[in-house]
Short mmCIF file of N, CA and C in Angstrom, two decimals:
data_model
loop_
_atom_site.label_atom_id
_atom_site.label_comp_id
_atom_site.label_asym_id
_atom_site.label_seq_id
_atom_site.Cartn_x
_atom_site.Cartn_y
_atom_site.Cartn_z
N MET A 666 -7.65 -32.04 23.35
CA MET A 666 -7.14 -31.73 22.53
C MET A 666 -7.43 -30.55 21.39
N ALA A 667 -7.02 -29.88 21.40
CA ALA A 667 -7.70 -28.45 20.48
C ALA A 667 -8.07 -28.64 19.07
N ILE A 668 -9.11 -28.49 18.67
CA ILE A 668 -9.55 -28.68 17.49
C ILE A 668 -9.42 -27.18 16.60
N PHE A 669 -8.57 -27.13 15.68
CA PHE A 669 -8.91 -25.97 14.26
C PHE A 669 -9.97 -26.05 13.32
N ASN A 670 -10.44 -25.09 12.80
CA ASN A 670 -11.69 -25.40 11.71
C ASN A 670 -11.11 -24.31 11.15
N LEU A 671 -11.09 -24.04 9.64
CA LEU A 671 -11.07 -22.76 9.11
C LEU A 671 -11.76 -23.40 7.43
N SER A 672 -12.27 -22.17 6.81
CA SER A 672 -13.29 -22.10 5.34
C SER A 672 -12.27 -22.23 4.48
N LEU A 673 -12.11 -22.86 3.51
CA LEU A 673 -11.31 -22.58 2.55
C LEU A 673 -12.10 -22.39 1.15
N ASP A 674 -12.17 -21.85 0.12
CA ASP A 674 -12.98 -22.14 -1.23
C ASP A 674 -12.65 -23.32 -1.53
N ASP A 675 -14.05 -24.21 -2.83
CA ASP A 675 -13.32 -25.12 -3.18
C ASP A 675 -12.23 -25.46 -3.48
N ASP A 676 -11.81 -24.30 -4.60
CA ASP A 676 -10.59 -24.46 -5.48
C ASP A 676 -9.40 -24.59 -4.57
N LEU A 677 -9.32 -23.91 -3.86
CA LEU A 677 -8.04 -23.49 -3.08
C LEU A 677 -8.00 -25.04 -2.15
N ALA A 678 -9.01 -25.29 -1.67
CA ALA A 678 -9.43 -27.22 -0.88
C ALA A 678 -8.91 -28.00 -1.92
N ALA A 679 -9.22 -27.78 -2.81
CA ALA A 679 -8.72 -29.22 -3.94
C ALA A 679 -7.34 -28.84 -4.43
N ARG A 680 -6.84 -27.66 -4.28
CA ARG A 680 -5.49 -27.62 -5.05
C ARG A 680 -4.58 -28.38 -3.69
N PHE A 681 -4.97 -27.82 -2.52
CA PHE A 681 -4.03 -28.18 -1.43
C PHE A 681 -4.12 -30.13 -1.34
N ASP A 682 -5.54 -30.29 -1.43
CA ASP A 682 -5.55 -31.79 -1.12
C ASP A 682 -4.74 -32.32 -2.13
N ALA A 683 -4.47 -32.12 -3.97
CA ALA A 683 -4.19 -32.46 -4.45
C ALA A 683 -2.36 -32.28 -3.93
N TRP A 684 -1.93 -31.24 -3.82
CA TRP A 684 -0.39 -31.48 -3.13
C TRP A 684 0.02 -32.03 -1.82
N SER A 685 -1.07 -32.09 -1.10
CA SER A 685 -0.87 -32.96 -0.05
C SER A 685 -0.89 -33.96 -0.24
N ALA A 686 -1.73 -35.03 -0.95
CA ALA A 686 -2.18 -36.32 -1.53
C ALA A 686 -1.14 -37.16 -1.06
N ASP A 687 0.34 -36.77 -2.06
CA ASP A 687 1.56 -37.90 -1.72
C ASP A 687 2.46 -37.34 -0.67
N ARG A 688 2.05 -36.69 0.16
CA ARG A 688 2.67 -36.08 1.50
C ARG A 688 1.91 -36.58 2.54
N GLY A 689 0.98 -37.54 2.45
CA GLY A 689 0.49 -37.89 3.82
C GLY A 689 -0.95 -37.33 4.06
N GLY A 690 -1.55 -36.75 2.79
CA GLY A 690 -2.93 -36.25 3.01
C GLY A 690 -3.01 -35.14 4.04
N ARG A 691 -4.17 -34.38 3.86
CA ARG A 691 -4.44 -32.87 4.24
C ARG A 691 -4.02 -33.00 5.64
N PHE A 692 -4.67 -33.82 6.66
CA PHE A 692 -4.28 -33.75 8.11
C PHE A 692 -2.83 -33.51 8.75
N VAL A 693 -2.28 -34.84 7.99
CA VAL A 693 -0.71 -34.84 8.33
C VAL A 693 -0.33 -33.74 7.98
N VAL A 694 -0.27 -33.33 6.49
CA VAL A 694 0.38 -32.22 6.39
C VAL A 694 0.03 -30.76 6.68
N LEU A 695 -0.97 -30.74 7.56
CA LEU A 695 -1.57 -29.60 8.58
C LEU A 695 -0.67 -30.04 9.38
N ARG A 696 -0.64 -30.61 10.19
CA ARG A 696 -0.01 -31.19 11.71
C ARG A 696 1.53 -31.10 11.27
N ARG A 697 1.76 -31.29 10.29
CA ARG A 697 3.83 -30.64 10.24
C ARG A 697 3.63 -29.38 9.91
N LEU A 698 2.93 -28.74 9.43
CA LEU A 698 3.08 -27.43 9.16
C LEU A 698 2.63 -26.21 10.31
N ILE A 699 1.70 -26.84 11.14
CA ILE A 699 1.81 -26.25 12.41
C ILE A 699 2.96 -26.48 13.46
N ASP A 700 3.49 -28.00 13.25
CA ASP A 700 4.36 -28.16 14.80
C ASP A 700 5.78 -27.45 13.70
N GLN A 701 6.11 -27.54 12.53
CA GLN A 701 7.24 -26.47 11.93
C GLN A 701 6.72 -25.55 12.64
N ALA A 702 5.95 -24.49 12.18
CA ALA A 702 5.34 -23.12 12.60
C ALA A 702 5.98 -23.15 14.17
N SER A 703 5.62 -23.82 14.77
CA SER A 703 5.48 -23.16 16.57
C SER A 703 6.97 -23.74 16.95
N ARG A 704 7.78 -24.60 16.12
CA ARG A 704 9.23 -24.67 16.53
C ARG A 704 10.13 -23.36 15.97
N GLU A 705 9.88 -22.84 14.99
CA GLU A 705 10.63 -21.74 14.39
C GLU A 705 10.37 -20.51 15.49
N GLY A 706 9.51 -20.72 16.49
CA GLY A 706 9.18 -19.39 17.18
C GLY A 706 8.64 -18.63 16.78
N ARG A 707 8.35 -17.17 17.79
CA ARG A 707 7.62 -16.28 17.00
C ARG A 707 7.98 -15.16 16.27
N PRO A 708 7.38 -14.82 15.12
CA PRO A 708 7.61 -13.86 14.01
C PRO A 708 8.54 -12.80 14.82
N ALA A 709 9.18 -12.09 13.98
CA ALA A 709 9.53 -10.17 14.83
C ALA A 709 8.09 -9.54 14.98
N ALA A 710 7.18 -9.64 14.27
CA ALA A 710 6.09 -8.77 13.96
C ALA A 710 5.31 -9.32 15.22
N TYR A 711 5.24 -10.11 15.75
CA TYR A 711 4.36 -11.04 16.64
C TYR A 711 3.71 -9.80 18.13
N THR A 712 2.67 -10.04 18.07
CA THR A 712 2.35 -8.98 19.27
C THR A 712 1.33 -9.45 19.98
N PRO A 713 1.62 -10.11 21.47
CA PRO A 713 0.32 -10.78 22.06
C PRO A 713 -0.75 -10.02 22.21
N GLY A 714 -1.69 -10.66 22.42
CA GLY A 714 -2.94 -10.05 22.57
C GLY A 714 -3.86 -9.61 21.12
N GLY A 715 -3.43 -9.94 20.22
CA GLY A 715 -3.84 -10.12 18.73
C GLY A 715 -3.69 -9.05 18.35
N GLY A 716 -2.99 -8.64 18.43
CA GLY A 716 -1.80 -7.38 17.56
C GLY A 716 -2.74 -5.70 17.65
N GLU A 717 -3.06 -5.60 18.76
CA GLU A 717 -3.74 -4.13 19.15
C GLU A 717 -2.93 -3.07 18.49
N ARG A 718 -3.64 -2.35 17.61
CA ARG A 718 -2.54 -1.06 17.94
C ARG A 718 -3.06 0.08 18.51
N ARG A 719 -2.05 0.03 19.66
CA ARG A 719 -2.31 0.95 20.38
C ARG A 719 -0.62 2.09 20.30
N PRO A 720 -1.17 3.28 20.86
CA PRO A 720 -0.41 4.47 20.56
C PRO A 720 0.78 3.89 21.69
N VAL A 721 2.23 4.61 21.58
CA VAL A 721 2.89 3.96 22.20
C VAL A 721 3.99 5.48 22.94
N ARG A 722 3.67 5.80 23.74
CA ARG A 722 4.46 7.19 24.24
C ARG A 722 5.97 6.58 24.16
N LEU A 723 7.02 7.40 23.47
CA LEU A 723 8.18 7.57 23.29
C LEU A 723 8.92 8.83 23.67
N ALA A 724 9.73 9.25 25.09
CA ALA A 724 10.16 10.42 25.23
C ALA A 724 11.84 10.36 24.58
N VAL A 725 11.80 11.38 23.99
CA VAL A 725 13.19 11.64 23.46
C VAL A 725 14.26 13.08 24.24
N TRP A 726 15.31 12.79 24.72
CA TRP A 726 15.66 13.94 25.38
C TRP A 726 16.96 14.33 24.10
N MET A 727 17.02 15.59 23.95
CA MET A 727 17.73 16.50 22.92
C MET A 727 18.26 17.99 23.55
N HIS A 728 19.21 18.27 22.42
CA HIS A 728 19.72 19.62 23.28
C HIS A 728 18.92 20.48 22.50
N ALA A 729 19.11 21.43 22.71
CA ALA A 729 17.69 22.90 22.76
C ALA A 729 18.14 22.82 21.48
N THR A 730 19.52 23.36 20.81
CA THR A 730 19.38 23.93 19.76
C THR A 730 18.32 22.86 18.69
N ASP A 731 18.71 21.21 18.89
CA ASP A 731 18.04 20.30 18.35
C ASP A 731 16.29 20.60 18.10
N GLU A 732 16.20 21.03 19.79
CA GLU A 732 14.39 20.93 19.75
C GLU A 732 14.24 22.08 18.91
N VAL A 733 15.04 22.99 18.52
CA VAL A 733 14.86 24.69 17.58
C VAL A 733 14.26 23.92 16.73
N GLY A 734 15.37 23.11 16.01
CA GLY A 734 15.39 22.55 14.72
C GLY A 734 13.91 21.84 14.62
N VAL A 735 13.77 20.82 15.09
CA VAL A 735 12.87 20.16 15.18
C VAL A 735 11.41 21.13 15.17
N ALA A 736 11.01 21.72 16.02
CA ALA A 736 10.02 22.70 16.40
C ALA A 736 9.71 23.09 15.03
N ALA A 737 10.90 24.08 14.29
CA ALA A 737 10.75 24.83 12.77
C ALA A 737 10.04 23.71 12.25
N ALA A 738 10.89 22.41 11.81
CA ALA A 738 10.43 21.54 11.10
C ALA A 738 9.29 21.12 10.76
N ALA A 739 8.74 20.75 11.96
CA ALA A 739 7.37 20.33 12.22
C ALA A 739 6.58 21.13 11.98
N ALA A 740 6.66 22.53 12.24
CA ALA A 740 5.90 23.49 11.94
C ALA A 740 5.51 23.69 10.73
N GLY A 741 6.78 23.98 9.55
CA GLY A 741 6.45 23.73 8.25
C GLY A 741 5.96 22.41 7.77
N MET A 742 5.80 21.34 8.46
CA MET A 742 5.17 20.64 7.81
C MET A 742 3.58 20.55 8.02
N GLY A 743 3.40 21.34 9.29
CA GLY A 743 1.89 21.69 9.85
C GLY A 743 1.99 20.73 10.79
N LEU A 744 2.90 20.08 11.35
CA LEU A 744 2.77 19.11 12.44
C LEU A 744 3.19 19.56 13.81
N SER A 745 2.80 18.90 14.96
CA SER A 745 3.42 18.78 16.15
C SER A 745 4.77 18.31 16.00
N ARG A 746 5.77 18.50 17.20
CA ARG A 746 6.98 18.06 17.20
C ARG A 746 6.77 16.76 17.50
N SER A 747 5.84 16.12 18.25
CA SER A 747 5.71 14.41 18.29
C SER A 747 5.27 14.11 17.19
N ALA A 748 4.26 14.61 16.28
CA ALA A 748 3.92 13.69 15.06
C ALA A 748 5.08 14.18 14.27
N TRP A 749 5.84 14.78 14.04
CA TRP A 749 6.94 15.11 12.96
C TRP A 749 7.90 13.93 13.52
N ALA A 750 8.22 13.79 14.65
CA ALA A 750 9.13 12.98 15.20
C ALA A 750 8.62 11.66 14.95
N ALA A 751 7.07 11.63 15.29
CA ALA A 751 6.86 9.91 14.89
C ALA A 751 6.91 9.79 13.22
N ALA A 752 6.62 10.59 12.21
CA ALA A 752 6.38 10.38 11.06
C ALA A 752 7.82 10.03 10.54
N LEU A 753 9.06 10.95 11.14
CA LEU A 753 10.28 10.53 10.76
C LEU A 753 10.64 8.65 10.85
N ILE A 754 10.54 8.62 12.20
CA ILE A 754 10.45 7.18 12.98
C ILE A 754 9.97 6.39 11.77
N ARG A 755 8.83 6.73 11.64
CA ARG A 755 8.00 5.79 10.76
C ARG A 755 8.22 5.42 9.38
N HIS A 756 9.02 6.34 8.66
CA HIS A 756 9.38 6.62 7.37
C HIS A 756 10.73 5.56 7.59
N ARG A 757 11.31 5.99 8.70
CA ARG A 757 12.53 4.90 8.70
C ARG A 757 12.51 3.62 8.81
N LEU A 758 11.54 2.82 9.49
CA LEU A 758 11.41 1.83 9.79
C LEU A 758 10.05 1.06 8.93
N GLN A 759 9.01 2.04 8.01
CA GLN A 759 8.14 1.17 7.55
C GLN A 759 8.39 1.83 5.90
N GLY A 760 8.67 2.80 5.51
CA GLY A 760 9.06 3.67 4.52
C GLY A 760 7.70 4.23 3.97
N ARG A 761 6.84 4.52 4.92
CA ARG A 761 5.49 5.29 4.82
C ARG A 761 5.45 6.77 4.58
N PRO A 762 5.12 7.22 4.06
CA PRO A 762 4.80 8.90 3.73
C PRO A 762 3.94 9.53 4.92
N THR A 763 4.52 10.73 5.55
CA THR A 763 3.60 11.61 6.02
C THR A 763 3.37 13.30 5.51
N PHE A 764 2.44 13.34 5.03
CA PHE A 764 2.42 14.62 4.26
C PHE A 764 1.58 15.79 5.38
N PRO A 765 1.68 17.05 4.97
CA PRO A 765 1.21 18.17 5.81
C PRO A 765 -0.11 17.39 5.35
N PRO A 766 -1.14 17.89 6.89
CA PRO A 766 -2.38 17.33 6.69
C PRO A 766 -3.64 18.05 5.41
N ASP A 767 -3.08 19.16 4.72
CA ASP A 767 -3.77 19.39 3.81
C ASP A 767 -3.35 18.94 2.58
N GLN A 768 -1.84 18.80 2.35
CA GLN A 768 -1.41 18.05 1.38
C GLN A 768 -1.54 16.63 1.01
N GLY A 769 -1.80 15.97 2.43
CA GLY A 769 -2.26 14.32 2.50
C GLY A 769 -3.51 14.40 1.93
N VAL A 770 -4.25 14.94 2.29
CA VAL A 770 -5.87 14.55 1.86
C VAL A 770 -6.34 15.10 0.30
N THR A 771 -5.52 16.14 -0.10
CA THR A 771 -5.46 16.52 -1.29
C THR A 771 -5.09 15.63 -1.99
N LEU A 772 -3.78 15.32 -1.71
CA LEU A 772 -3.13 14.05 -2.98
C LEU A 772 -3.75 12.32 -3.10
N LEU A 773 -4.50 12.18 -1.77
CA LEU A 773 -5.41 10.91 -1.62
C LEU A 773 -6.67 11.18 -2.61
N ALA A 774 -7.44 12.41 -2.53
CA ALA A 774 -8.18 12.74 -3.24
C ALA A 774 -7.92 12.65 -4.68
N ALA A 775 -7.06 13.50 -5.08
CA ALA A 775 -6.78 13.62 -6.71
C ALA A 775 -6.28 12.11 -7.37
N GLN A 776 -5.75 11.23 -6.32
CA GLN A 776 -5.45 10.21 -6.84
C GLN A 776 -6.71 9.12 -7.02
N THR A 777 -7.35 9.47 -6.30
CA THR A 777 -8.49 8.10 -6.08
C THR A 777 -9.40 8.93 -7.11
N GLU A 778 -9.45 10.29 -7.54
CA GLU A 778 -10.02 10.46 -8.96
C GLU A 778 -9.70 10.38 -9.90
N LEU A 779 -8.40 10.45 -9.97
CA LEU A 779 -7.80 9.95 -11.28
C LEU A 779 -7.98 8.43 -11.68
N ARG A 780 -7.53 7.88 -10.84
CA ARG A 780 -8.01 6.35 -10.76
C ARG A 780 -9.31 5.62 -11.43
N ARG A 781 -10.35 6.73 -10.76
CA ARG A 781 -11.62 6.19 -11.36
C ARG A 781 -11.97 6.96 -12.57
N ILE A 782 -11.36 8.11 -12.81
CA ILE A 782 -11.61 8.23 -14.29
C ILE A 782 -10.80 7.76 -15.32
N ALA A 783 -9.97 7.33 -15.02
CA ALA A 783 -8.57 6.33 -15.98
C ALA A 783 -9.84 4.93 -16.21
N VAL A 784 -10.08 4.74 -15.11
CA VAL A 784 -11.03 3.23 -15.02
C VAL A 784 -12.26 3.46 -16.35
N ASN A 785 -13.02 4.46 -16.37
CA ASN A 785 -14.23 5.24 -16.91
C ASN A 785 -13.56 5.54 -18.71
N VAL A 786 -12.32 5.83 -18.49
CA VAL A 786 -11.47 5.91 -20.04
C VAL A 786 -11.40 4.70 -20.50
N ASN A 787 -10.46 3.58 -19.78
CA ASN A 787 -10.61 2.57 -20.48
C ASN A 787 -11.79 1.47 -20.79
N GLN A 788 -12.86 1.78 -19.76
CA GLN A 788 -13.96 1.10 -20.53
C GLN A 788 -14.73 1.97 -21.76
N ILE A 789 -14.45 3.56 -21.99
CA ILE A 789 -15.03 3.83 -22.81
C ILE A 789 -13.86 3.20 -24.19
N ALA A 790 -12.62 3.60 -23.92
CA ALA A 790 -11.84 3.04 -24.90
C ALA A 790 -11.83 1.72 -25.66
N ARG A 791 -12.52 0.73 -24.79
CA ARG A 791 -12.53 -0.86 -24.78
C ARG A 791 -14.14 -0.99 -25.94
N ALA A 792 -14.94 0.17 -25.12
CA ALA A 792 -16.51 0.14 -26.11
C ALA A 792 -16.30 0.53 -27.33
N GLN A 793 -15.06 1.67 -27.52
CA GLN A 793 -15.29 2.24 -28.83
C GLN A 793 -14.31 1.15 -30.11
N ASN A 794 -13.55 0.60 -29.45
CA ASN A 794 -12.38 -0.27 -30.08
C ASN A 794 -13.46 -1.54 -30.21
N THR A 795 -14.32 -1.76 -29.77
CA THR A 795 -15.47 -2.77 -30.20
C THR A 795 -16.64 -2.30 -31.57
N VAL A 796 -16.88 -0.72 -31.22
CA VAL A 796 -16.92 -0.18 -32.42
C VAL A 796 -16.29 0.06 -33.62
N ALA A 797 -15.27 0.07 -33.02
CA ALA A 797 -14.32 0.34 -34.30
C ALA A 797 -13.98 -0.50 -35.35
N LYS A 798 -14.26 -1.92 -34.44
CA LYS A 798 -14.19 -3.07 -35.62
C LYS A 798 -15.19 -3.62 -36.60
N ASP A 799 -16.41 -3.04 -35.72
CA ASP A 799 -17.56 -2.91 -36.81
C ASP A 799 -17.95 -1.53 -37.64
N SER A 800 -17.39 -0.69 -37.76
CA SER A 800 -18.13 0.25 -37.96
C SER A 800 -16.80 1.47 -38.46
N HIS A 801 -15.90 1.06 -38.11
CA HIS A 801 -14.48 2.05 -38.40
C HIS A 801 -15.01 3.17 -38.14
N ALA A 802 -15.00 3.40 -36.31
CA ALA A 802 -15.35 4.75 -35.73
C ALA A 802 -14.13 5.92 -36.04
N PRO A 803 -14.22 6.81 -36.47
CA PRO A 803 -13.11 8.22 -36.63
C PRO A 803 -12.18 7.77 -35.74
N ASP A 804 -11.49 7.86 -36.30
CA ASP A 804 -9.98 7.72 -35.46
C ASP A 804 -10.04 9.05 -34.75
N LEU A 805 -10.61 10.19 -34.92
CA LEU A 805 -10.31 11.40 -34.26
C LEU A 805 -10.74 10.98 -33.16
N GLU A 806 -11.63 10.34 -32.58
CA GLU A 806 -12.07 9.92 -31.27
C GLU A 806 -11.94 8.89 -30.53
N LEU A 807 -10.69 7.72 -31.08
CA LEU A 807 -9.82 7.27 -30.56
C LEU A 807 -8.60 8.00 -30.11
N ALA A 808 -8.24 9.12 -31.20
CA ALA A 808 -6.94 9.69 -30.66
C ALA A 808 -7.08 10.72 -29.50
N TYR A 809 -8.50 11.01 -29.47
CA TYR A 809 -8.83 12.08 -28.18
C TYR A 809 -8.85 10.95 -27.17
N LEU A 810 -9.26 9.83 -26.98
CA LEU A 810 -9.46 8.85 -26.01
C LEU A 810 -7.68 8.51 -25.75
N ASP A 811 -6.65 8.53 -26.64
CA ASP A 811 -5.21 8.41 -26.38
C ASP A 811 -4.80 9.53 -25.54
N ASP A 812 -5.05 10.76 -26.11
CA ASP A 812 -4.71 12.02 -25.50
C ASP A 812 -4.85 12.04 -23.86
N LEU A 813 -6.36 11.81 -23.52
CA LEU A 813 -6.75 11.79 -22.28
C LEU A 813 -6.30 10.93 -21.42
N ARG A 814 -5.89 9.83 -22.10
CA ARG A 814 -5.35 8.55 -21.14
C ARG A 814 -3.85 9.19 -20.79
N ALA A 815 -3.01 9.70 -21.85
CA ALA A 815 -1.75 10.11 -21.95
C ALA A 815 -2.06 11.21 -20.41
N GLU A 816 -2.90 12.35 -20.56
CA GLU A 816 -2.74 13.27 -19.63
C GLU A 816 -3.00 12.76 -18.02
N ILE A 817 -3.94 11.53 -18.09
CA ILE A 817 -4.07 11.16 -17.10
C ILE A 817 -2.90 10.70 -16.20
N ARG A 818 -1.90 9.83 -16.92
CA ARG A 818 -1.25 9.11 -16.36
C ARG A 818 -0.06 10.21 -16.23
N GLY A 819 0.06 11.39 -17.15
CA GLY A 819 1.01 12.27 -16.16
C GLY A 819 0.66 13.20 -15.19
N HIS A 820 -0.62 12.97 -14.86
CA HIS A 820 -1.44 13.47 -13.48
C HIS A 820 -0.93 12.46 -12.39
N LEU A 821 -1.46 11.16 -12.82
CA LEU A 821 -0.36 10.75 -11.99
C LEU A 821 0.68 10.03 -11.50
N ARG A 822 1.81 10.40 -12.77
CA ARG A 822 3.25 10.82 -12.62
C ARG A 822 3.56 11.58 -11.55
N ARG A 823 2.58 13.14 -11.78
CA ARG A 823 3.03 14.15 -10.94
C ARG A 823 2.73 13.44 -9.49
N ILE A 824 1.63 12.75 -8.94
CA ILE A 824 1.17 12.26 -7.89
C ILE A 824 2.59 11.62 -7.36
N PHE A 825 2.61 10.54 -8.10
CA PHE A 825 4.32 9.95 -7.79
C PHE A 825 5.40 10.29 -7.48
N GLU A 826 5.54 11.44 -8.27
CA GLU A 826 6.50 12.06 -7.85
C GLU A 826 6.61 13.18 -6.55
N ALA A 827 5.41 13.25 -5.94
CA ALA A 827 5.03 14.13 -4.68
C ALA A 827 5.53 13.04 -3.60
N PHE A 828 4.88 11.83 -4.08
CA PHE A 828 5.44 10.85 -2.96
C PHE A 828 6.72 10.34 -3.07
N ASP A 829 7.74 10.71 -4.01
CA ASP A 829 9.06 10.47 -3.62
C ASP A 829 9.54 11.69 -3.33
N GLY A 830 9.03 12.83 -3.54
CA GLY A 830 9.64 14.28 -2.81
C GLY A 830 9.74 13.91 -1.71
N ASN A 831 8.07 13.59 -0.94
CA ASN A 831 8.33 13.19 0.37
C ASN A 831 8.83 11.96 0.77
N HIS A 832 9.44 11.06 0.06
CA HIS A 832 10.28 10.31 0.86
C HIS A 832 11.67 11.07 0.39
N ALA A 833 11.96 11.76 0.28
CA ALA A 833 13.01 12.69 -0.37
C ALA A 833 13.16 13.22 0.88
N TYR A 834 12.35 13.81 1.00
CA TYR A 834 11.84 14.63 2.71
C TYR A 834 12.62 13.81 3.84
N TRP A 835 11.77 12.85 4.24
CA TRP A 835 12.17 12.19 5.27
C TRP A 835 13.25 11.74 5.49
N SER A 836 13.88 11.02 4.30
CA SER A 836 15.12 10.46 4.39
C SER A 836 16.33 11.41 4.24
N GLY A 837 16.03 12.80 4.06
CA GLY A 837 16.94 13.88 4.22
C GLY A 837 18.05 13.57 3.18
N SER A 838 17.52 12.93 1.70
CA SER A 838 18.14 13.44 0.37
C SER A 838 18.08 14.37 -0.07
N ASP A 839 17.05 15.59 0.49
CA ASP A 839 16.75 16.74 0.09
C ASP A 839 18.07 17.63 0.12
N ARG A 840 18.84 17.27 0.84
CA ARG A 840 19.88 18.25 1.37
C ARG A 840 21.08 18.43 0.27
#
C-alpha cells in the first residue's frame, strides 16, 4: 500500500479538517478525491516523466514564396526563421508575446524599474499622508506625488500598449 505525505500550513489544515469533518473526515475525503481524480484520466497538460521542458523539433514544408516571407518577417524581428515560427505557434497556443531580443529585454527592464519606483512612491505617499494628518503637510508635496504617480501610470500604460501591439503583430490583426 502506498503512503502519501504532505505538509500544509496549520491554517489550511484546520480549514480542510473543518470542511471534511461532516464528509467522513480528512482521510476519507482525501481517498475519495484521489480516487475521483484518477478515474477522470490524465489532464490534457499531463506529461510523463515529471513534465520536463525539452525542445521538440518540428519540420514544416512550405512553398518557396512563403519561405521568403517567413525569412523577411523573421529578419524584421531579429529572429531566426525557426524562432519566428515557434513564436507564432507559441502565441497561437498560449497567447505569450515574443519581442525582438533588444526590445524584450528593454521592456522587461523598464517594467521592473517602473514597478519598483511606483512601490517607493506609494510608500512615500503613505508616509506623507500620515504626516499630513498630524501637521498639515503642504498640498504642493502631495500634488507632486500625485503627478509622479500619474506619470508612472502613463509609462506603464505605454508598456502595456507595446504588449498589445506585439499581440496584434502575432495575431495578424495589424494588417
